[in-house]
Coordinates of C-alpha atoms in Angstrom, one line a residue:
M1 CA 133.8 102.8 122.2
R2 CA 133.7 104.7 119.0
L3 CA 130.9 104.1 116.5
A4 CA 130.7 105.3 112.8
L5 CA 127.3 105.1 111.1
I6 CA 127.1 105.4 107.3
H7 CA 124.2 106.3 105.0
P8 CA 125.3 104.9 101.6
N9 CA 125.8 107.1 98.6
Y10 CA 122.9 105.8 96.5
H11 CA 120.9 108.0 94.1
S12 CA 117.9 107.4 91.9
G13 CA 115.4 109.6 90.1
G14 CA 112.5 109.0 92.5
A15 CA 111.8 110.7 95.8
E16 CA 114.9 112.8 95.6
I17 CA 113.3 115.2 93.1
A18 CA 111.5 116.8 96.1
G19 CA 114.8 117.4 98.0
N20 CA 117.3 115.8 100.3
W21 CA 115.6 113.4 102.7
P22 CA 117.1 113.3 106.3
P23 CA 118.0 109.7 107.3
A24 CA 115.8 109.4 110.3
W25 CA 117.2 105.9 111.1
V26 CA 120.4 107.3 112.5
A27 CA 118.5 109.7 114.8
Y28 CA 116.4 106.9 116.2
L29 CA 119.5 104.7 116.7
A30 CA 121.7 107.4 118.1
G31 CA 119.2 108.4 120.8
P32 CA 119.1 105.1 122.7
L33 CA 122.9 104.6 122.3
K34 CA 123.6 108.0 123.8
A35 CA 121.1 107.4 126.6
A36 CA 123.0 104.2 127.4
G37 CA 126.3 106.1 127.6
Y38 CA 127.7 105.6 124.0
T39 CA 128.3 109.2 123.1
D40 CA 131.2 108.8 120.7
I41 CA 129.1 108.4 117.6
H42 CA 130.0 109.8 114.2
F43 CA 127.6 110.0 111.3
I44 CA 128.7 110.0 107.6
D45 CA 125.8 110.9 105.2
A46 CA 127.6 109.8 102.1
M47 CA 124.3 110.1 100.1
T48 CA 123.5 113.7 100.9
H49 CA 127.1 114.9 100.7
D50 CA 127.8 112.7 97.7
I51 CA 130.9 111.3 99.3
G52 CA 133.0 109.0 97.0
E53 CA 134.8 105.9 97.9
E54 CA 138.2 107.5 98.4
E55 CA 136.9 110.2 100.8
L56 CA 134.8 107.7 102.7
F57 CA 137.9 105.4 103.1
E58 CA 140.0 108.3 104.5
R59 CA 137.2 109.5 106.9
I60 CA 136.8 106.0 108.3
K61 CA 140.6 105.6 108.6
A62 CA 140.9 108.9 110.5
L63 CA 138.0 108.0 112.9
K64 CA 139.5 104.6 113.9
P65 CA 136.1 103.3 114.9
D66 CA 135.4 100.1 116.9
I67 CA 132.1 99.5 115.1
V68 CA 131.0 100.6 111.6
G69 CA 127.3 100.4 110.9
A70 CA 125.2 101.1 107.7
T71 CA 121.7 100.6 106.6
A72 CA 120.2 99.7 103.2
I73 CA 117.0 99.5 101.3
T74 CA 117.0 97.1 98.4
P75 CA 118.4 99.5 95.8
S76 CA 121.1 100.8 98.0
I77 CA 122.3 97.4 99.2
Y78 CA 125.4 97.2 96.9
K79 CA 126.5 100.7 98.0
A80 CA 126.1 99.7 101.6
E81 CA 128.0 96.5 101.2
R82 CA 130.8 98.4 99.5
A83 CA 130.9 101.0 102.2
L84 CA 131.4 98.3 104.8
E85 CA 134.1 96.7 102.7
L86 CA 136.0 100.0 102.6
A87 CA 135.5 100.2 106.4
K88 CA 137.2 96.8 106.8
Q89 CA 140.1 98.0 104.8
A90 CA 140.3 101.4 106.5
A91 CA 139.8 100.1 110.0
P92 CA 140.6 96.3 110.0
G93 CA 139.9 95.9 113.7
A94 CA 136.4 97.4 113.4
V95 CA 133.3 95.2 113.6
T96 CA 131.0 95.8 110.6
V97 CA 127.2 95.6 110.9
L98 CA 124.4 96.2 108.4
G99 CA 120.7 96.8 109.1
G100 CA 117.6 97.8 107.2
V101 CA 114.7 96.1 105.4
H102 CA 116.8 94.4 102.7
A103 CA 119.3 92.8 105.0
T104 CA 116.6 91.7 107.4
F105 CA 114.9 89.5 104.9
M106 CA 117.8 88.8 102.6
F107 CA 120.5 88.2 105.2
K108 CA 121.6 84.9 103.5
Q109 CA 122.0 86.8 100.2
V110 CA 123.9 89.6 101.8
L111 CA 126.3 87.4 103.9
S112 CA 126.9 85.2 100.8
E113 CA 128.0 88.1 98.6
A114 CA 129.6 90.3 101.3
P115 CA 131.7 88.2 103.7
H116 CA 133.3 91.4 105.1
I117 CA 130.1 92.1 106.9
D118 CA 130.4 90.7 110.4
A119 CA 126.7 90.9 111.5
I120 CA 123.2 91.8 110.3
V121 CA 120.6 93.4 112.5
R122 CA 117.2 92.0 111.6
G123 CA 114.1 94.1 112.1
E124 CA 113.8 97.4 114.1
G125 CA 117.2 98.1 115.4
E126 CA 117.2 100.3 118.5
E127 CA 117.3 97.5 121.1
V128 CA 119.0 94.9 119.0
F129 CA 121.9 97.2 118.0
L130 CA 122.3 98.4 121.5
D131 CA 122.7 94.7 122.7
F132 CA 125.2 94.2 119.9
V133 CA 127.2 97.3 120.8
R134 CA 127.4 96.1 124.4
A135 CA 128.6 92.7 123.4
V136 CA 131.4 94.2 121.3
E137 CA 132.4 96.5 124.1
D138 CA 132.5 93.7 126.6
G139 CA 134.5 91.4 124.3
R140 CA 131.6 89.0 124.1
W141 CA 130.9 89.5 120.4
Q142 CA 132.5 86.2 119.2
T143 CA 131.6 84.1 122.2
D144 CA 128.1 85.2 123.0
R145 CA 126.7 86.2 119.6
K146 CA 124.3 83.3 119.6
K147 CA 122.6 84.9 122.7
I148 CA 121.9 88.2 120.9
K149 CA 118.4 88.0 119.5
G150 CA 117.6 89.5 116.1
I151 CA 121.0 89.2 114.3
A152 CA 122.6 87.0 111.6
Y153 CA 126.2 86.2 111.0
T154 CA 128.5 83.6 109.4
D155 CA 130.6 81.1 111.4
E156 CA 132.4 77.9 110.7
T157 CA 129.0 76.1 110.4
G158 CA 127.6 78.6 107.8
I159 CA 125.1 81.3 108.0
V160 CA 123.4 81.6 111.4
A161 CA 120.3 83.6 112.4
T162 CA 119.5 83.9 116.0
P163 CA 115.8 83.9 117.1
A164 CA 113.9 87.1 116.3
A165 CA 113.9 89.8 118.9
P166 CA 110.6 90.9 120.2
T167 CA 109.2 94.1 118.8
I168 CA 109.7 97.3 120.9
K169 CA 106.6 97.6 123.1
D170 CA 107.3 101.1 124.4
L171 CA 108.1 103.3 121.5
D172 CA 107.7 106.4 123.7
A173 CA 110.9 105.3 125.6
I174 CA 112.9 106.1 122.4
T175 CA 114.1 109.7 122.2
P176 CA 115.8 110.3 118.9
D177 CA 118.9 112.4 118.6
W178 CA 118.1 114.7 115.7
S179 CA 121.2 116.8 116.4
I180 CA 123.4 114.2 114.7
L181 CA 122.2 115.4 111.3
D182 CA 123.7 118.3 109.3
W183 CA 120.4 120.1 108.9
E184 CA 121.5 122.7 106.4
K185 CA 121.4 120.0 103.7
Y186 CA 117.9 118.6 104.2
I187 CA 115.8 121.0 102.1
Y188 CA 112.2 120.4 100.9
I189 CA 112.3 122.0 97.4
P190 CA 108.6 122.9 97.0
L191 CA 108.8 125.2 100.1
N192 CA 112.6 125.8 100.2
T193 CA 112.6 124.9 103.9
R194 CA 114.2 122.3 106.1
L195 CA 112.6 118.8 106.1
A196 CA 112.2 116.2 108.8
I197 CA 110.7 112.7 108.8
P198 CA 109.5 111.7 112.4
S199 CA 107.1 108.9 113.0
L200 CA 103.8 108.6 114.9
A201 CA 103.4 104.8 114.5
R202 CA 105.2 101.7 113.3
G203 CA 103.8 98.9 111.3
C204 CA 100.6 98.5 109.3
P205 CA 97.6 96.3 109.9
F206 CA 97.1 95.8 106.2
T207 CA 98.9 93.2 104.1
C208 CA 99.3 94.7 100.6
S209 CA 101.0 92.0 98.5
F210 CA 103.6 94.4 97.0
C211 CA 104.7 95.9 100.4
S212 CA 107.1 94.7 103.1
Q213 CA 106.5 97.3 105.8
W214 CA 103.9 95.1 107.6
K215 CA 106.3 92.2 107.6
F216 CA 109.3 94.3 108.8
W217 CA 107.6 96.1 111.8
R218 CA 105.3 93.1 112.5
D219 CA 103.2 94.7 115.2
Y220 CA 101.2 97.9 114.6
R221 CA 102.1 100.3 117.5
V222 CA 101.1 104.0 117.9
R223 CA 103.2 106.4 120.0
D224 CA 101.8 109.0 122.5
P225 CA 100.8 111.9 120.3
Q226 CA 102.0 114.4 122.9
K227 CA 105.5 112.8 122.8
V228 CA 105.5 113.0 119.0
V229 CA 104.6 116.7 119.1
D230 CA 107.4 117.2 121.7
E231 CA 109.7 115.9 119.0
I232 CA 108.3 118.1 116.3
E233 CA 108.5 121.1 118.5
D234 CA 112.2 120.4 119.1
L235 CA 112.7 120.0 115.4
V236 CA 111.1 123.4 114.7
N237 CA 112.7 125.3 117.6
N238 CA 116.2 123.8 117.5
H239 CA 116.7 122.8 113.9
Q240 CA 114.5 125.3 112.1
V241 CA 112.4 122.5 110.3
G242 CA 109.6 124.0 108.3
F243 CA 108.1 120.9 106.8
F244 CA 107.8 117.3 108.0
I245 CA 106.5 114.1 106.6
L246 CA 105.3 111.4 108.9
A247 CA 107.2 108.2 108.1
D248 CA 104.2 106.1 108.9
E249 CA 102.7 103.9 106.2
E250 CA 99.1 104.8 107.4
P251 CA 99.1 107.4 110.2
T252 CA 95.4 107.9 110.1
I253 CA 94.5 104.3 110.9
N254 CA 94.1 105.0 114.6
K255 CA 91.6 107.8 114.4
R256 CA 91.7 108.8 118.1
K257 CA 95.5 109.1 118.3
F258 CA 95.7 111.0 115.0
T259 CA 93.0 113.4 116.1
E260 CA 94.9 113.9 119.4
F261 CA 98.1 114.6 117.4
C262 CA 96.4 117.3 115.3
E263 CA 94.8 118.9 118.4
E264 CA 98.1 119.0 120.2
L265 CA 99.8 120.7 117.2
I266 CA 97.1 123.3 117.2
R267 CA 97.3 123.8 121.0
R268 CA 101.0 124.7 120.7
D269 CA 100.4 127.0 117.7
L270 CA 102.8 124.9 115.6
P271 CA 100.8 125.1 112.3
D272 CA 101.8 128.7 111.8
R273 CA 105.5 127.5 111.9
V274 CA 105.5 124.1 110.2
K275 CA 103.5 122.4 107.6
W276 CA 103.4 118.6 106.9
G277 CA 102.3 115.8 104.8
I278 CA 101.4 112.1 105.1
N279 CA 100.6 108.9 103.1
T280 CA 97.3 107.3 103.8
R281 CA 94.4 105.2 102.5
V282 CA 91.4 106.6 100.6
T283 CA 89.1 104.7 102.9
D284 CA 90.4 106.7 105.9
I285 CA 89.7 109.9 104.1
Q286 CA 86.1 108.9 103.6
R287 CA 85.8 107.6 107.2
D288 CA 87.1 110.9 108.6
K289 CA 85.7 113.3 106.1
D290 CA 84.2 115.4 109.0
M291 CA 87.7 115.7 110.5
L292 CA 89.4 117.1 107.4
P293 CA 89.0 120.7 108.4
L294 CA 90.8 119.8 111.7
W295 CA 93.6 118.2 109.8
R296 CA 94.1 121.2 107.6
K297 CA 94.0 123.6 110.7
A298 CA 96.7 121.4 112.2
G299 CA 99.0 122.2 109.2
L300 CA 98.4 119.1 107.1
V301 CA 98.7 120.4 103.6
H302 CA 99.8 117.3 101.5
I303 CA 98.4 113.8 101.3
S304 CA 99.8 111.1 99.1
L305 CA 97.1 108.5 98.5
G306 CA 97.8 104.9 97.8
T307 CA 95.3 104.8 94.9
E308 CA 97.8 102.4 93.2
A309 CA 95.6 101.3 90.3
A310 CA 92.8 102.3 87.9
A311 CA 91.4 98.8 87.6
Q312 CA 89.7 96.9 90.4
L313 CA 91.3 93.6 89.3
K314 CA 94.7 95.1 90.0
L315 CA 93.7 96.6 93.4
D316 CA 92.4 93.1 94.4
R317 CA 95.7 91.6 93.2
F318 CA 97.5 94.1 95.4
N319 CA 95.3 93.2 98.3
K320 CA 94.5 96.9 98.8
E321 CA 91.0 96.3 100.2
T322 CA 89.8 99.5 98.4
K323 CA 87.5 100.3 95.5
V324 CA 88.4 102.3 92.4
E325 CA 85.4 104.6 92.9
E326 CA 86.6 105.4 96.4
N327 CA 89.8 107.1 95.0
K328 CA 87.9 109.9 93.1
E329 CA 85.7 110.6 96.2
A330 CA 88.7 110.8 98.5
I331 CA 90.5 113.3 96.2
R332 CA 87.3 115.4 96.0
L333 CA 87.0 115.6 99.7
L334 CA 90.6 116.6 100.2
R335 CA 90.4 119.3 97.5
E336 CA 87.3 120.8 99.3
A337 CA 89.3 120.8 102.5
D338 CA 92.2 122.7 100.8
I339 CA 94.6 119.8 101.2
F340 CA 96.9 119.0 98.2
T341 CA 96.4 115.5 96.8
E342 CA 98.9 113.2 95.2
A343 CA 97.7 110.0 93.4
Q344 CA 100.0 107.1 93.2
F345 CA 99.8 104.5 90.4
I346 CA 101.8 101.3 90.3
V347 CA 102.5 100.2 86.8
G348 CA 104.7 97.8 85.0
L349 CA 103.5 94.3 86.0
E350 CA 103.6 91.5 83.5
N351 CA 100.0 92.2 82.2
E352 CA 100.6 96.0 81.6
T353 CA 99.7 97.2 78.1
V354 CA 99.6 100.5 76.3
E355 CA 95.8 100.5 76.9
T356 CA 96.1 100.0 80.7
L357 CA 98.7 102.8 81.0
E358 CA 96.4 105.1 79.0
E359 CA 93.6 104.2 81.4
T360 CA 95.7 105.4 84.4
Y361 CA 96.1 108.7 82.7
R362 CA 92.4 109.0 82.0
Y363 CA 91.7 108.3 85.7
A364 CA 94.3 110.8 86.8
R365 CA 92.7 113.5 84.7
D366 CA 89.2 112.5 85.9
W367 CA 90.1 112.4 89.5
N368 CA 92.1 115.6 89.1
P369 CA 94.7 115.3 91.9
D370 CA 97.2 118.1 92.3
L371 CA 100.0 115.6 91.7
A372 CA 100.3 112.2 90.1
N373 CA 103.1 109.6 90.2
W374 CA 103.5 106.5 88.0
T375 CA 105.7 104.2 90.0
M376 CA 107.3 101.2 88.4
Y377 CA 106.3 98.0 90.1
T378 CA 109.4 96.8 92.1
P379 CA 109.3 93.1 93.0
W380 CA 110.7 93.3 96.5
P381 CA 112.1 89.8 96.9
F382 CA 110.5 89.4 100.4
T383 CA 106.9 90.2 99.5
P384 CA 104.0 87.8 98.7
L385 CA 103.6 89.3 95.2
F386 CA 107.2 88.5 94.3
Q387 CA 106.7 84.9 95.2
E388 CA 103.7 84.8 93.0
L389 CA 105.6 86.4 90.0
R390 CA 109.0 84.9 90.7
D391 CA 109.2 82.9 87.5
K392 CA 108.6 86.1 85.5
V393 CA 111.4 88.1 87.3
E394 CA 114.4 88.2 85.1
V395 CA 116.5 91.0 86.7
F396 CA 118.2 90.5 90.0
D397 CA 120.4 93.6 89.9
F398 CA 118.9 95.0 93.1
E399 CA 120.5 98.5 92.5
K400 CA 117.8 99.0 89.8
Y401 CA 114.9 98.1 92.2
N402 CA 114.2 101.8 92.7
F403 CA 110.6 102.4 91.6
V404 CA 111.7 104.1 88.4
T405 CA 113.4 101.3 86.5
P406 CA 111.1 98.7 84.8
I407 CA 112.3 95.5 86.4
M408 CA 109.4 93.4 85.0
K409 CA 109.0 93.1 81.3
P410 CA 105.3 93.2 80.4
D411 CA 104.2 90.5 78.0
A412 CA 102.8 93.0 75.5
M413 CA 105.7 95.5 75.3
D414 CA 109.4 95.9 76.0
R415 CA 110.8 97.9 78.9
A416 CA 111.7 100.9 76.8
T417 CA 108.2 101.2 75.5
L418 CA 106.9 101.0 79.0
L419 CA 109.2 103.8 80.1
D420 CA 108.2 105.9 77.1
R421 CA 104.4 105.5 77.8
V422 CA 104.9 106.4 81.5
M423 CA 106.8 109.5 80.4
H424 CA 104.0 110.3 78.0
N425 CA 101.6 110.3 81.0
Y426 CA 103.9 112.5 83.0
R427 CA 104.3 115.0 80.1
R428 CA 100.6 115.4 79.4
F429 CA 99.6 115.5 83.1
Y430 CA 102.1 118.1 84.2
I431 CA 102.0 120.3 81.0
N432 CA 98.2 120.6 81.7
K433 CA 98.8 121.4 85.3
A434 CA 101.5 123.9 84.5
L435 CA 99.4 125.8 81.9
F436 CA 95.9 125.6 83.3
H437 CA 96.1 124.7 87.0
Y438 CA 99.1 125.7 89.2
P439 CA 99.4 129.4 88.3
W440 CA 95.7 130.1 88.4
R441 CA 94.2 127.9 91.2
G442 CA 94.1 129.8 94.4
R443 CA 96.7 132.2 95.8
G444 CA 99.0 132.7 98.7
F445 CA 100.2 129.4 100.2
R446 CA 98.3 127.2 97.7
R447 CA 99.8 128.8 94.7
K448 CA 103.3 129.0 96.3
Y449 CA 103.2 125.3 97.1
L450 CA 102.0 124.1 93.7
L451 CA 104.5 126.2 91.8
G452 CA 107.2 124.9 94.2
C453 CA 106.2 121.3 93.2
L454 CA 106.4 122.3 89.5
R455 CA 109.8 123.8 90.2
A456 CA 111.0 120.5 91.7
F457 CA 109.8 118.6 88.7
A458 CA 111.3 121.0 86.3
K459 CA 114.7 121.0 88.1
A460 CA 114.9 117.2 88.0
G461 CA 113.7 117.2 84.4
F462 CA 116.3 119.6 83.1
A463 CA 119.0 117.9 85.1
R464 CA 117.9 114.6 83.6
T465 CA 117.8 113.0 87.1
F466 CA 114.0 112.5 87.0
Y467 CA 113.3 108.8 86.6
D468 CA 117.0 108.3 85.9
L469 CA 116.4 109.4 82.3
G470 CA 119.9 110.7 81.8
K471 CA 121.4 107.4 83.0
V472 CA 119.3 105.3 80.7
G473 CA 119.6 107.6 77.7
Y474 CA 115.9 108.5 77.2
W475 CA 115.3 111.8 75.5
G476 CA 111.8 111.2 74.2
P477 CA 109.9 108.8 71.9
Q478 CA 112.6 109.2 69.3
S479 CA 115.3 107.7 71.6
K480 CA 113.2 104.7 72.6
E481 CA 115.4 102.3 70.6
K482 CA 118.6 103.4 72.3
V483 CA 117.4 103.2 75.9
D484 CA 119.8 101.0 78.0
F485 CA 118.9 100.2 81.6
H486 CA 122.4 98.8 82.3
F487 CA 121.3 95.8 84.1
D488 CA 124.1 93.8 85.6
D489 CA 123.3 90.3 84.5
S490 CA 125.9 88.8 86.7
R491 CA 123.8 89.6 89.8
Q492 CA 121.9 86.5 90.8
I493 CA 120.2 85.1 93.8
A494 CA 122.7 83.3 96.1
E495 CA 122.4 79.6 96.6
A496 CA 121.7 80.0 100.3
Q497 CA 119.0 82.5 99.7
M498 CA 117.4 80.4 97.0
A499 CA 117.5 77.3 99.2
D500 CA 115.8 79.3 101.9
W501 CA 113.0 80.4 99.5
E502 CA 112.5 76.9 98.3
A503 CA 112.2 75.6 101.8
M504 CA 109.7 78.3 102.6
A505 CA 107.7 77.6 99.5
D506 CA 107.8 73.9 100.4
R507 CA 106.5 74.6 103.9
K508 CA 103.8 76.8 102.6
A509 CA 102.8 74.1 100.0
K510 CA 102.7 71.4 102.7
A511 CA 100.7 73.7 105.0
A512 CA 98.2 74.3 102.1
E513 CA 98.0 70.6 101.5
R514 CA 97.3 69.9 105.2
K515 CA 94.5 72.6 105.2
A516 CA 93.0 71.1 102.1
S517 CA 93.2 67.6 103.5
V518 CA 91.5 68.8 106.7
R519 CA 88.8 70.6 104.7
E520 CA 88.2 67.4 102.7
Q521 CA 88.0 65.3 105.9
V522 CA 85.5 67.8 107.4
K523 CA 83.5 67.7 104.2
A524 CA 83.5 63.9 104.1
E525 CA 82.4 63.7 107.8
K526 CA 79.6 66.2 107.2
A527 CA 78.5 64.1 104.2
R528 CA 78.7 60.9 106.3
Q529 CA 76.7 62.5 109.1
A530 CA 74.1 63.7 106.6
E531 CA 73.8 60.2 105.1
L532 CA 73.5 58.7 108.5
Q533 CA 70.7 61.1 109.5
A534 CA 68.9 60.4 106.2
S535 CA 69.2 56.7 106.8
V536 CA 67.8 57.1 110.4
G537 CA 64.9 59.2 109.0
T538 CA 64.1 56.6 106.4
T539 CA 64.1 53.8 108.9
T540 CA 61.8 55.7 111.3
A541 CA 59.4 56.5 108.5
A542 CA 59.3 52.9 107.6
E543 CA 58.5 51.9 111.1

């Protein structure tokens, strides 16, 4: 049984400015497959190696695989669909399968527009994909596919989704195969060292309205910190990794496990050999302010904070459960602990204005993080906020859903003006940092790291890859009238997906009606009981 796994060749001007990110999904899939005896696995990282369609076709044809799998986030979905279409042409007998967050929630859309995809793995894939591979090997794929939990496919009746598979309870039983990656290519530019993205936990107990991670992973589960450090030690010793970023949405939520993780890194003397970064919440920074020296001693040097907004109204809309004033305090605490800070702002909703964008810049200067990012709101079509804003979403070209393209058009400005004002914030913030901050604040590692970050921004800026500026034709305020985001207007929501959404909305509306009806009945009953008691009291008094 030969498997070919493909990371699609998609590029945007976002996270790539910091370097080439290793596709951890393939390591976490390949580990359980090899443990089960499926060792003939070939990985094609078309993104990192910039492999075009002709070369991809020839490589698949030469491999003659039995199964070809790919993954996709929303902006890479068309590249993934095309890769599997090429796979069908190059290896007609192969079974094609797609996984990832977009396919999980949009399987009706994907199967409608890509009939060459035989199956979709929904949710976390290690156990589901292994079941799928076994069914293909045993020749049960066509006859028993209804028995495989967590997949979707098309048959003579239409699009079929089997019941969801349970989440993986024992994450520590998964041993990823990091050797499947070509490590020379995964470089973190700020430190010019190899980069890895392991995970300490899956899921998130918070339900931010713009995010899908809590829906995708469902349960929040934390691994044994010692097992995670075993993995990191392997990455350092055998793959010369010098920097890692925990893939977790919020790795500090479980304070005890995160503390154990830091202590285990220190116990093994790993902080001298590898540095790392995380994303987390400002509230965790304040809760654990006494632990920050331990975090820094463990090698944690970079924290990206989900500050998200400079206005409390917007934070409440995002369901962040944080306060604006907490952001400044968290950044101050991290600065005092010698941990680099990165503030994230989500911009570009329908109520964005020139004034609100200017407000985010003022807050960025006041809070004084080391780095700041202005991320375009991307209306993931499987998030609560999308359902709220759906009538205002005009663009369904998912390739542009990449955090740097303004999908939403604010009521008070056009998209080109939105992009121009965001670039105005970037220019002012980083010119100030380059002239008055990075070269003069601290020395040794701090100075090296900050100048490395500046180098990454400069490299992407000169290459016109930052924020896809070269693709859209933006060269500054003077070019604003000529900016073209190249939206493909022919891309629309498939009828099957739209019907699914409408049915879901109808179910939610009916559920809301039932709740409202129950509340009214309870209210009426309480009023009736109150009247009855009052009547009894009046009668008693009269007697």
